[in-house]
């Protein structure tokens, strides 16, 4: 009934594992496969950098003089704008009542 006996996997799992191994094996030889990134990348990176094998005596690279910072002109002060004058509002009935109360 598909039960495991000892360390043997059930037949269905065995077939699945075999197919996975076969697919993985085929992928290594294909051009542009994911495995190419792991096998060729370090060589390409080393070539791009122009690295050489490490010499027995390591020499410190000559210090590169830092360029003098260029003076930065100060920004011109922005003109101060006055807030716009408030617009007079039309008299409301409440204003009229308040004026009448003040007159009395």
PDB file as gemmi writes it, atoms N, CA and C in Angstrom:
CRYST1    1.000    1.000    1.000  90.00  90.00  90.00 P 1                      
ATOM      1  N   UNK A   1       0.810  -1.200   0.000  1.00  0.00           N  
ATOM      2  CA  UNK A   1       0.000   0.000   0.000  1.00  0.00           C  
ATOM      3  C   UNK A   1       0.850   1.260   0.000  1.00  0.00           C  
ATOM      4  N   UNK A   2       2.046   1.212  -0.553  1.00  0.00           N  
ATOM      5  CA  UNK A   2       2.880   2.392  -0.628  1.00  0.00           C  
ATOM      6  C   UNK A   2       3.565   2.742   0.666  1.00  0.00           C  
ATOM      7  N   UNK A   3       3.651   1.780   1.586  1.00  0.00           N  
ATOM      8  CA  UNK A   3       4.330   2.076   2.845  1.00  0.00           C  
ATOM      9  C   UNK A   3       5.827   1.873   2.663  1.00  0.00           C  
ATOM     10  N   UNK A   4       6.594   2.644   3.428  1.00  0.00           N  
ATOM     11  CA  UNK A   4       8.041   2.507   3.363  1.00  0.00           C  
ATOM     12  C   UNK A   4       8.466   1.260   4.128  1.00  0.00           C  
ATOM     13  N   UNK A   5       9.441   0.570   3.578  1.00  0.00           N  
ATOM     14  CA  UNK A   5      10.035  -0.552   4.286  1.00  0.00           C  
ATOM     15  C   UNK A   5      11.514  -0.234   4.407  1.00  0.00           C  
ATOM     16  N   UNK A   6      11.961   0.007   5.604  1.00  0.00           N  
ATOM     17  CA  UNK A   6      13.364   0.346   5.805  1.00  0.00           C  
ATOM     18  C   UNK A   6      13.638   1.758   5.298  1.00  0.00           C  
ATOM     19  N   UNK A   7      14.772   1.936   4.613  1.00  0.00           N  
ATOM     20  CA  UNK A   7      15.146   3.253   4.101  1.00  0.00           C  
ATOM     21  C   UNK A   7      14.754   3.450   2.648  1.00  0.00           C  
ATOM     22  N   UNK A   8      14.087   2.471   2.055  1.00  0.00           N  
ATOM     23  CA  UNK A   8      13.688   2.603   0.659  1.00  0.00           C  
ATOM     24  C   UNK A   8      12.495   3.542   0.542  1.00  0.00           C  
ATOM     25  N   UNK A   9      12.562   4.514  -0.368  1.00  0.00           N  
ATOM     26  CA  UNK A   9      11.383   5.356  -0.574  1.00  0.00           C  
ATOM     27  C   UNK A   9      10.330   4.600  -1.366  1.00  0.00           C  
ATOM     28  N   UNK A  10       9.117   5.052  -1.287  1.00  0.00           N  
ATOM     29  CA  UNK A  10       8.040   4.438  -2.060  1.00  0.00           C  
ATOM     30  C   UNK A  10       8.343   4.628  -3.537  1.00  0.00           C  
ATOM     31  N   UNK A  11       7.775   3.795  -4.400  1.00  0.00           N  
ATOM     32  CA  UNK A  11       8.104   3.831  -5.820  1.00  0.00           C  
ATOM     33  C   UNK A  11       7.753   5.168  -6.468  1.00  0.00           C  
ATOM     34  N   UNK A  12       6.652   5.768  -6.079  1.00  0.00           N  
ATOM     35  CA  UNK A  12       6.262   7.048  -6.675  1.00  0.00           C  
ATOM     36  C   UNK A  12       7.295   8.130  -6.413  1.00  0.00           C  
ATOM     37  N   UNK A  13       7.813   8.187  -5.206  1.00  0.00           N  
ATOM     38  CA  UNK A  13       8.815   9.185  -4.860  1.00  0.00           C  
ATOM     39  C   UNK A  13      10.124   8.900  -5.576  1.00  0.00           C  
ATOM     40  N   UNK A  14      10.471   7.631  -5.737  1.00  0.00           N  
ATOM     41  CA  UNK A  14      11.713   7.255  -6.391  1.00  0.00           C  
ATOM     42  C   UNK A  14      11.714   7.752  -7.832  1.00  0.00           C  
ATOM     43  N   UNK A  15      10.609   7.568  -8.522  1.00  0.00           N  
ATOM     44  CA  UNK A  15      10.503   7.990  -9.916  1.00  0.00           C  
ATOM     45  C   UNK A  15      10.601   9.509 -10.018  1.00  0.00           C  
ATOM     46  N   UNK A  16       9.964  10.192  -9.090  1.00  0.00           N  
ATOM     47  CA  UNK A  16       9.995  11.654  -9.093  1.00  0.00           C  
ATOM     48  C   UNK A  16      11.423  12.151  -8.875  1.00  0.00           C  
ATOM     49  N   UNK A  17      12.128  11.546  -7.928  1.00  0.00           N  
ATOM     50  CA  UNK A  17      13.505  11.949  -7.648  1.00  0.00           C  
ATOM     51  C   UNK A  17      14.394  11.678  -8.853  1.00  0.00           C  
ATOM     52  N   UNK A  18      14.173  10.561  -9.527  1.00  0.00           N  
ATOM     53  CA  UNK A  18      14.978  10.224 -10.699  1.00  0.00           C  
ATOM     54  C   UNK A  18      14.775  11.267 -11.796  1.00  0.00           C  
ATOM     55  N   UNK A  19      13.531  11.662 -12.015  1.00  0.00           N  
ATOM     56  CA  UNK A  19      13.255  12.679 -13.030  1.00  0.00           C  
ATOM     57  C   UNK A  19      13.910  14.010 -12.674  1.00  0.00           C  
ATOM     58  N   UNK A  20      13.867  14.382 -11.403  1.00  0.00           N  
ATOM     59  CA  UNK A  20      14.476  15.643 -10.973  1.00  0.00           C  
ATOM     60  C   UNK A  20      15.984  15.612 -11.200  1.00  0.00           C  
ATOM     61  N   UNK A  21      16.618  14.496 -10.843  1.00  0.00           N  
ATOM     62  CA  UNK A  21      18.070  14.386 -11.043  1.00  0.00           C  
ATOM     63  C   UNK A  21      18.409  14.467 -12.522  1.00  0.00           C  
ATOM     64  N   UNK A  22      17.587  13.832 -13.357  1.00  0.00           N  
ATOM     65  CA  UNK A  22      17.838  13.841 -14.793  1.00  0.00           C  
ATOM     66  C   UNK A  22      17.714  15.258 -15.357  1.00  0.00           C  
ATOM     67  N   UNK A  23      16.694  15.974 -14.923  1.00  0.00           N  
ATOM     68  CA  UNK A  23      16.523  17.347 -15.396  1.00  0.00           C  
ATOM     69  C   UNK A  23      17.682  18.230 -14.941  1.00  0.00           C  
ATOM     70  N   UNK A  24      18.116  18.055 -13.721  1.00  0.00           N  
ATOM     71  CA  UNK A  24      19.237  18.842 -13.216  1.00  0.00           C  
ATOM     72  C   UNK A  24      20.512  18.545 -13.992  1.00  0.00           C  
ATOM     73  N   UNK A  25      20.732  17.289 -14.306  1.00  0.00           N  
ATOM     74  CA  UNK A  25      21.933  16.901 -15.031  1.00  0.00           C  
ATOM     75  C   UNK A  25      21.919  17.511 -16.431  1.00  0.00           C  
ATOM     76  N   UNK A  26      20.769  17.495 -17.091  1.00  0.00           N  
ATOM     77  CA  UNK A  26      20.663  18.059 -18.431  1.00  0.00           C  
ATOM     78  C   UNK A  26      20.874  19.566 -18.405  1.00  0.00           C  
ATOM     79  N   UNK A  27      20.447  20.214 -17.344  1.00  0.00           N  
ATOM     80  CA  UNK A  27      20.561  21.666 -17.268  1.00  0.00           C  
ATOM     81  C   UNK A  27      21.988  22.153 -17.166  1.00  0.00           C  
ATOM     82  N   UNK A  28      22.899  21.334 -16.649  1.00  0.00           N  
ATOM     83  CA  UNK A  28      24.279  21.772 -16.463  1.00  0.00           C  
ATOM     84  C   UNK A  28      24.949  21.989 -17.809  1.00  0.00           C  
ATOM     85  N   UNK A  29      24.674  21.139 -18.788  1.00  0.00           N  
ATOM     86  CA  UNK A  29      25.358  21.222 -20.072  1.00  0.00           C  
ATOM     87  C   UNK A  29      24.734  22.232 -21.023  1.00  0.00           C  
ATOM     88  N   UNK A  30      23.551  22.698 -20.735  1.00  0.00           N  
ATOM     89  CA  UNK A  30      22.876  23.627 -21.639  1.00  0.00           C  
ATOM     90  C   UNK A  30      23.538  24.993 -21.575  1.00  0.00           C  
ATOM     91  N   UNK A  31      23.587  25.662 -22.715  1.00  0.00           N  
ATOM     92  CA  UNK A  31      24.117  27.019 -22.737  1.00  0.00           C  
ATOM     93  C   UNK A  31      23.073  27.953 -22.144  1.00  0.00           C  
ATOM     94  N   UNK A  32      23.498  28.836 -21.269  1.00  0.00           N  
ATOM     95  CA  UNK A  32      22.584  29.789 -20.668  1.00  0.00           C  
ATOM     96  C   UNK A  32      21.790  29.222 -19.513  1.00  0.00           C  
ATOM     97  N   UNK A  33      22.182  28.079 -19.003  1.00  0.00           N  
ATOM     98  CA  UNK A  33      21.442  27.521 -17.871  1.00  0.00           C  
ATOM     99  C   UNK A  33      21.838  28.248 -16.597  1.00  0.00           C  
ATOM    100  N   UNK A  34      21.093  28.018 -15.551  1.00  0.00           N  
ATOM    101  CA  UNK A  34      21.391  28.652 -14.267  1.00  0.00           C  
ATOM    102  C   UNK A  34      22.750  28.221 -13.734  1.00  0.00           C  
ATOM    103  N   UNK A  35      23.162  27.029 -14.051  1.00  0.00           N  
ATOM    104  CA  UNK A  35      24.433  26.531 -13.526  1.00  0.00           C  
ATOM    105  C   UNK A  35      25.614  27.279 -14.130  1.00  0.00           C  
ATOM    106  N   UNK A  36      25.467  27.841 -15.336  1.00  0.00           N  
ATOM    107  CA  UNK A  36      26.557  28.596 -15.948  1.00  0.00           C  
ATOM    108  C   UNK A  36      26.963  29.770 -15.075  1.00  0.00           C  
ATOM    109  N   UNK A  37      26.022  30.360 -14.392  1.00  0.00           N  
ATOM    110  CA  UNK A  37      26.326  31.506 -13.545  1.00  0.00           C  
ATOM    111  C   UNK A  37      27.289  31.112 -12.437  1.00  0.00           C  
ATOM    112  N   UNK A  38      27.172  29.897 -11.938  1.00  0.00           N  
ATOM    113  CA  UNK A  38      28.035  29.480 -10.840  1.00  0.00           C  
ATOM    114  C   UNK A  38      29.412  29.059 -11.327  1.00  0.00           C  
ATOM    115  N   UNK A  39      29.513  28.578 -12.564  1.00  0.00           N  
ATOM    116  CA  UNK A  39      30.795  28.059 -13.028  1.00  0.00           C  
ATOM    117  C   UNK A  39      31.622  29.103 -13.754  1.00  0.00           C  
ATOM    118  N   UNK A  40      31.023  30.075 -14.433  1.00  0.00           N  
ATOM    119  CA  UNK A  40      31.800  31.009 -15.250  1.00  0.00           C  
ATOM    120  C   UNK A  40      31.892  32.403 -14.670  1.00  0.00           C  
ATOM    121  N   UNK A  41      31.038  32.775 -13.773  1.00  0.00           N  
ATOM    122  CA  UNK A  41      31.003  34.154 -13.293  1.00  0.00           C  
ATOM    123  C   UNK A  41      32.299  34.599 -12.621  1.00  0.00           C  
ATOM    124  N   UNK A  42      32.908  33.821 -11.716  1.00  0.00           N  
ATOM    125  CA  UNK A  42      34.131  34.313 -11.076  1.00  0.00           C  
ATOM    126  C   UNK A  42      35.236  34.609 -12.077  1.00  0.00           C  
ATOM    127  N   UNK A  43      35.362  33.805 -13.127  1.00  0.00           N  
ATOM    128  CA  UNK A  43      36.375  34.042 -14.139  1.00  0.00           C  
ATOM    129  C   UNK A  43      36.088  35.337 -14.874  1.00  0.00           C  
ATOM    130  N   UNK A  44      34.849  35.561 -15.245  1.00  0.00           N  
ATOM    131  CA  UNK A  44      34.479  36.768 -15.971  1.00  0.00           C  
ATOM    132  C   UNK A  44      34.727  37.992 -15.105  1.00  0.00           C  
ATOM    133  N   UNK A  45      34.351  37.933 -13.856  1.00  0.00           N  
ATOM    134  CA  UNK A  45      34.529  39.075 -12.967  1.00  0.00           C  
ATOM    135  C   UNK A  45      36.007  39.385 -12.809  1.00  0.00           C  
ATOM    136  N   UNK A  46      36.840  38.357 -12.663  1.00  0.00           N  
ATOM    137  CA  UNK A  46      38.273  38.580 -12.507  1.00  0.00           C  
ATOM    138  C   UNK A  46      38.853  39.199 -13.769  1.00  0.00           C  
ATOM    139  N   UNK A  47      38.397  38.757 -14.936  1.00  0.00           N  
ATOM    140  CA  UNK A  47      38.897  39.323 -16.188  1.00  0.00           C  
ATOM    141  C   UNK A  47      38.462  40.767 -16.348  1.00  0.00           C  
ATOM    142  N   UNK A  48      37.235  41.087 -15.966  1.00  0.00           N  
ATOM    143  CA  UNK A  48      36.745  42.456 -16.098  1.00  0.00           C  
ATOM    144  C   UNK A  48      37.535  43.406 -15.216  1.00  0.00           C  
ATOM    145  N   UNK A  49      37.922  42.952 -14.059  1.00  0.00           N  
ATOM    146  CA  UNK A  49      38.672  43.806 -13.144  1.00  0.00           C  
ATOM    147  C   UNK A  49      40.131  43.924 -13.556  1.00  0.00           C  
ATOM    148  N   UNK A  50      40.597  43.018 -14.391  1.00  0.00           N  
ATOM    149  CA  UNK A  50      41.997  43.034 -14.776  1.00  0.00           C  
ATOM    150  C   UNK A  50      42.884  42.552 -13.642  1.00  0.00           C  
ATOM    151  N   UNK A  51      42.368  41.651 -12.842  1.00  0.00           N  
ATOM    152  CA  UNK A  51      43.136  41.164 -11.700  1.00  0.00           C  
ATOM    153  C   UNK A  51      44.218  40.205 -12.170  1.00  0.00           C  
ATOM    154  N   UNK A  52      45.330  40.238 -11.451  1.00  0.00           N  
ATOM    155  CA  UNK A  52      46.415  39.308 -11.703  1.00  0.00           C  
ATOM    156  C   UNK A  52      46.554  38.432 -10.471  1.00  0.00           C  
ATOM    157  N   UNK A  53      47.226  37.322 -10.606  1.00  0.00           N  
ATOM    158  CA  UNK A  53      47.458  36.505  -9.410  1.00  0.00           C  
ATOM    159  C   UNK A  53      48.225  37.318  -8.374  1.00  0.00           C  
ATOM    160  N   UNK A  54      47.949  37.079  -7.120  1.00  0.00           N  
ATOM    161  CA  UNK A  54      48.593  37.838  -6.048  1.00  0.00           C  
ATOM    162  C   UNK A  54      50.085  37.570  -6.050  1.00  0.00           C  
ATOM    163  N   UNK A  55      50.889  38.639  -5.974  1.00  0.00           N  
ATOM    164  CA  UNK A  55      52.339  38.488  -5.930  1.00  0.00           C  
ATOM    165  C   UNK A  55      52.757  38.186  -4.493  1.00  0.00           C  
ATOM    166  N   UNK A  56      53.928  37.563  -4.305  1.00  0.00           N  
ATOM    167  CA  UNK A  56      54.339  37.230  -2.943  1.00  0.00           C  
ATOM    168  C   UNK A  56      54.542  38.470  -2.071  1.00  0.00           C  
ATOM    169  N   UNK A  57      55.012  39.580  -2.662  1.00  0.00           N  
ATOM    170  CA  UNK A  57      55.206  40.809  -1.893  1.00  0.00           C  
ATOM    171  C   UNK A  57      54.086  41.767  -2.275  1.00  0.00           C  
ATOM    172  N   UNK A  58      53.236  42.080  -1.334  1.00  0.00           N  
ATOM    173  CA  UNK A  58      52.130  42.994  -1.602  1.00  0.00           C  
ATOM    174  C   UNK A  58      52.612  44.422  -1.435  1.00  0.00           C  
ATOM    175  N   UNK A  59      52.361  45.243  -2.444  1.00  0.00           N  
ATOM    176  CA  UNK A  59      52.746  46.647  -2.375  1.00  0.00           C  
ATOM    177  C   UNK A  59      51.490  47.468  -2.206  1.00  0.00           C  
ATOM    178  N   UNK A  60      51.602  48.479  -1.363  1.00  0.00           N  
ATOM    179  CA  UNK A  60      50.459  49.372  -1.169  1.00  0.00           C  
ATOM    180  C   UNK A  60      50.352  50.271  -2.392  1.00  0.00           C  
ATOM    181  N   UNK A  61      49.157  50.513  -2.898  1.00  0.00           N  
ATOM    182  CA  UNK A  61      49.017  51.410  -4.050  1.00  0.00           C  
ATOM    183  C   UNK A  61      49.401  52.831  -3.657  1.00  0.00           C  
ATOM    184  N   UNK A  62      49.933  53.559  -4.619  1.00  0.00           N  
ATOM    185  CA  UNK A  62      50.331  54.944  -4.363  1.00  0.00           C  
ATOM    186  C   UNK A  62      49.094  55.760  -4.032  1.00  0.00           C  
ATOM    187  N   UNK A  63      49.170  56.619  -3.004  1.00  0.00           N  
ATOM    188  CA  UNK A  63      47.992  57.423  -2.656  1.00  0.00           C  
ATOM    189  C   UNK A  63      47.678  58.429  -3.757  1.00  0.00           C  
ATOM    190  N   UNK A  64      46.417  58.539  -4.078  1.00  0.00           N  
ATOM    191  CA  UNK A  64      45.964  59.470  -5.107  1.00  0.00           C  
ATOM    192  C   UNK A  64      45.592  60.774  -4.410  1.00  0.00           C  
ATOM    193  N   UNK A  65      46.198  61.912  -4.835  1.00  0.00           N  
ATOM    194  CA  UNK A  65      45.849  63.174  -4.169  1.00  0.00           C  
ATOM    195  C   UNK A  65      44.390  63.528  -4.437  1.00  0.00           C  
ATOM    196  N   UNK A  66      43.719  63.948  -3.395  1.00  0.00           N  
ATOM    197  CA  UNK A  66      42.307  64.314  -3.520  1.00  0.00           C  
ATOM    198  C   UNK A  66      42.208  65.705  -4.135  1.00  0.00           C  
ATOM    199  N   UNK A  67      41.311  65.910  -5.098  1.00  0.00           N  
ATOM    200  CA  UNK A  67      41.163  67.247  -5.681  1.00  0.00           C  
ATOM    201  C   UNK A  67      40.596  68.214  -4.648  1.00  0.00           C  
ATOM    202  N   UNK A  68      41.030  69.472  -4.757  1.00  0.00           N  
ATOM    203  CA  UNK A  68      40.545  70.495  -3.824  1.00  0.00           C  
ATOM    204  C   UNK A  68      39.069  70.745  -4.099  1.00  0.00           C  
ATOM    205  N   UNK A  69      38.258  70.879  -3.057  1.00  0.00           N  
ATOM    206  CA  UNK A  69      36.836  71.132  -3.290  1.00  0.00           C  
ATOM    207  C   UNK A  69      36.626  72.508  -3.916  1.00  0.00           C  
ATOM    208  N   UNK A  70      35.760  72.571  -4.898  1.00  0.00           N  
ATOM    209  CA  UNK A  70      35.455  73.838  -5.572  1.00  0.00           C  
ATOM    210  C   UNK A  70      34.558  74.669  -4.668  1.00  0.00           C  
ATOM    211  N   UNK A  71      34.801  75.995  -4.612  1.00  0.00           N  
ATOM    212  CA  UNK A  71      33.934  76.832  -3.772  1.00  0.00           C  
ATOM    213  C   UNK A  71      32.515  76.851  -4.330  1.00  0.00           C  
ATOM    214  N   UNK A  72      31.564  76.733  -3.443  1.00  0.00           N  
ATOM    215  CA  UNK A  72      30.161  76.717  -3.840  1.00  0.00           C  
ATOM    216  C   UNK A  72      29.584  78.101  -3.570  1.00  0.00           C  
ATOM    217  N   UNK A  73      29.058  78.778  -4.615  1.00  0.00           N  
ATOM    218  CA  UNK A  73      28.489  80.111  -4.373  1.00  0.00           C  
ATOM    219  C   UNK A  73      27.239  80.004  -3.499  1.00  0.00           C  
ATOM    220  N   UNK A  74      27.091  80.999  -2.622  1.00  0.00           N  
ATOM    221  CA  UNK A  74      25.926  81.017  -1.737  1.00  0.00           C  
ATOM    222  C   UNK A  74      24.683  81.344  -2.553  1.00  0.00           C  
ATOM    223  N   UNK A  75      23.570  80.707  -2.257  1.00  0.00           N  
ATOM    224  CA  UNK A  75      22.345  81.019  -3.005  1.00  0.00           C  
ATOM    225  C   UNK A  75      21.876  82.438  -2.685  1.00  0.00           C  
ATOM    226  N   UNK A  76      21.318  83.101  -3.694  1.00  0.00           N  
ATOM    227  CA  UNK A  76      20.813  84.464  -3.507  1.00  0.00           C  
ATOM    228  C   UNK A  76      19.602  84.417  -2.581  1.00  0.00           C  
ATOM    229  N   UNK A  77      19.510  85.389  -1.655  1.00  0.00           N  
ATOM    230  CA  UNK A  77      18.347  85.380  -0.758  1.00  0.00           C  
ATOM    231  C   UNK A  77      17.063  85.630  -1.545  1.00  0.00           C  
ATOM    232  N   UNK A  78      16.048  84.899  -1.206  1.00  0.00           N  
ATOM    233  CA  UNK A  78      14.758  85.044  -1.886  1.00  0.00           C  
ATOM    234  C   UNK A  78      14.079  86.318  -1.390  1.00  0.00           C  
ATOM    235  N   UNK A  79      13.429  87.066  -2.292  1.00  0.00           N  
ATOM    236  CA  UNK A  79      12.739  88.281  -1.845  1.00  0.00           C  
ATOM    237  C   UNK A  79      11.587  87.922  -0.902  1.00  0.00           C  
ATOM    238  N   UNK A  80      11.422  88.747   0.119  1.00  0.00           N  
ATOM    239  CA  UNK A  80      10.371  88.505   1.102  1.00  0.00           C  
ATOM    240  C   UNK A  80       9.061  89.051   0.549  1.00  0.00           C  
ATOM    241  N   UNK A  81       8.093  88.186   0.419  1.00  0.00           N  
ATOM    242  CA  UNK A  81       6.793  88.602  -0.108  1.00  0.00           C  
ATOM    243  C   UNK A  81       5.840  88.842   1.052  1.00  0.00           C  
ATOM    244  N   UNK A  82       5.138  89.957   0.973  1.00  0.00           N  
ATOM    245  CA  UNK A  82       4.150  90.256   2.009  1.00  0.00           C  
ATOM    246  C   UNK A  82       2.882  89.463   1.710  1.00  0.00           C  
ATOM    247  N   UNK A  83       2.198  89.017   2.740  1.00  0.00           N  
ATOM    248  CA  UNK A  83       0.956  88.284   2.487  1.00  0.00           C  
ATOM    249  C   UNK A  83      -0.066  89.216   1.848  1.00  0.00           C  
ATOM    250  N   UNK A  84      -0.897  88.711   0.973  1.00  0.00           N  
ATOM    251  CA  UNK A  84      -1.897  89.566   0.318  1.00  0.00           C  
ATOM    252  C   UNK A  84      -2.868  90.142   1.348  1.00  0.00           C  
ATOM    253  N   UNK A  85      -3.327  91.342   1.047  1.00  0.00           N  
ATOM    254  CA  UNK A  85      -4.265  92.017   1.957  1.00  0.00           C  
ATOM    255  C   UNK A  85      -5.570  91.229   2.001  1.00  0.00           C  
ATOM    256  N   UNK A  86      -6.174  91.109   3.182  1.00  0.00           N  
ATOM    257  CA  UNK A  86      -7.435  90.362   3.263  1.00  0.00           C  
ATOM    258  C   UNK A  86      -8.537  91.108   2.516  1.00  0.00           C  
ATOM    259  N   UNK A  87      -9.345  90.336   1.848  1.00  0.00           N  
ATOM    260  CA  UNK A  87     -10.451  90.931   1.083  1.00  0.00           C  
ATOM    261  C   UNK A  87     -11.560  91.319   2.057  1.00  0.00           C  
ATOM    262  N   UNK A  88     -12.126  92.515   1.895  1.00  0.00           N  
ATOM    263  CA  UNK A  88     -13.250  92.882   2.771  1.00  0.00           C  
ATOM    264  C   UNK A  88     -14.460  92.013   2.438  1.00  0.00           C  
ATOM    265  N   UNK A  89     -15.094  91.517   3.476  1.00  0.00           N  
ATOM    266  CA  UNK A  89     -16.239  90.646   3.244  1.00  0.00           C  
ATOM    267  C   UNK A  89     -17.521  91.479   3.320  1.00  0.00           C  
ATOM    268  N   UNK A  90     -18.532  91.052   2.637  1.00  0.00           N  
ATOM    269  CA  UNK A  90     -19.798  91.812   2.682  1.00  0.00           C  
ATOM    270  C   UNK A  90     -20.413  91.712   4.080  1.00  0.00           C  
ATOM    271  N   UNK A  91     -21.080  92.743   4.512  1.00  0.00           N  
ATOM    272  CA  UNK A  91     -21.682  92.708   5.848  1.00  0.00           C  
ATOM    273  C   UNK A  91     -22.748  91.616   5.943  1.00  0.00           C  
ATOM    274  N   UNK A  92     -22.726  90.922   7.048  1.00  0.00           N  
ATOM    275  CA  UNK A  92     -23.694  89.850   7.264  1.00  0.00           C  
ATOM    276  C   UNK A  92     -24.752  90.328   8.252  1.00  0.00           C  
ATOM    277  N   UNK A  93     -25.844  89.610   8.397  1.00  0.00           N  
ATOM    278  CA  UNK A  93     -26.884  90.012   9.358  1.00  0.00           C  
ATOM    279  C   UNK A  93     -26.345  90.065  10.785  1.00  0.00           C  
ATOM    280  N   UNK A  94     -25.386  89.231  11.105  1.00  0.00           N  
ATOM    281  CA  UNK A  94     -24.820  89.247  12.459  1.00  0.00           C  
ATOM    282  C   UNK A  94     -24.078  90.554  12.690  1.00  0.00           C  
ATOM    283  N   UNK A  95     -23.341  91.014  11.661  1.00  0.00           N  
ATOM    284  CA  UNK A  95     -22.624  92.286  11.792  1.00  0.00           C  
ATOM    285  C   UNK A  95     -23.611  93.424  12.069  1.00  0.00           C  
ATOM    286  N   UNK A  96     -24.725  93.406  11.400  1.00  0.00           N  
ATOM    287  CA  UNK A  96     -25.728  94.461  11.598  1.00  0.00           C  
ATOM    288  C   UNK A  96     -26.259  94.426  13.027  1.00  0.00           C  
ATOM    289  N   UNK A  97     -26.498  93.247  13.560  1.00  0.00           N  
ATOM    290  CA  UNK A  97     -27.007  93.119  14.931  1.00  0.00           C  
ATOM    291  C   UNK A  97     -25.969  93.647  15.916  1.00  0.00           C  
ATOM    292  N   UNK A  98     -24.694  93.300  15.671  1.00  0.00           N  
ATOM    293  CA  UNK A  98     -23.642  93.761  16.576  1.00  0.00           C  
ATOM    294  C   UNK A  98     -23.519  95.291  16.531  1.00  0.00           C  
ATOM    295  N   UNK A  99     -23.618  95.874  15.358  1.00  0.00           N  
ATOM    296  CA  UNK A  99     -23.541  97.338  15.246  1.00  0.00           C  
ATOM    297  C   UNK A  99     -24.700  97.987  16.001  1.00  0.00           C  
ATOM    298  N   UNK A 100     -25.884  97.409  15.866  1.00  0.00           N  
ATOM    299  CA  UNK A 100     -27.054  97.956  16.559  1.00  0.00           C  
ATOM    300  C   UNK A 100     -26.859  97.880  18.077  1.00  0.00           C  
ATOM    301  N   UNK A 101     -26.269  96.800  18.564  1.00  0.00           N  
ATOM    302  CA  UNK A 101     -26.068  96.649  20.002  1.00  0.00           C  
ATOM    303  C   UNK A 101     -25.026  97.646  20.511  1.00  0.00           C  
ATOM    304  N   UNK A 102     -24.022  97.934  19.696  1.00  0.00           N  
ATOM    305  CA  UNK A 102     -22.990  98.875  20.115  1.00  0.00           C  
ATOM    306  C   UNK A 102     -23.528 100.313  20.138  1.00  0.00           C  
ATOM    307  N   UNK A 103     -24.419 100.617  19.251  1.00  0.00           N  
ATOM    308  CA  UNK A 103     -24.981 101.970  19.193  1.00  0.00           C  
ATOM    309  C   UNK A 103     -25.854 102.251  20.407  1.00  0.00           C  
ATOM    310  N   UNK A 104     -26.463 101.256  20.980  1.00  0.00           N  
ATOM    311  CA  UNK A 104     -27.374 101.470  22.094  1.00  0.00           C  
ATOM    312  C   UNK A 104     -26.675 101.718  23.349  1.00  0.00           C  
TER     313      UNK A 104                                                      
END                                                                             
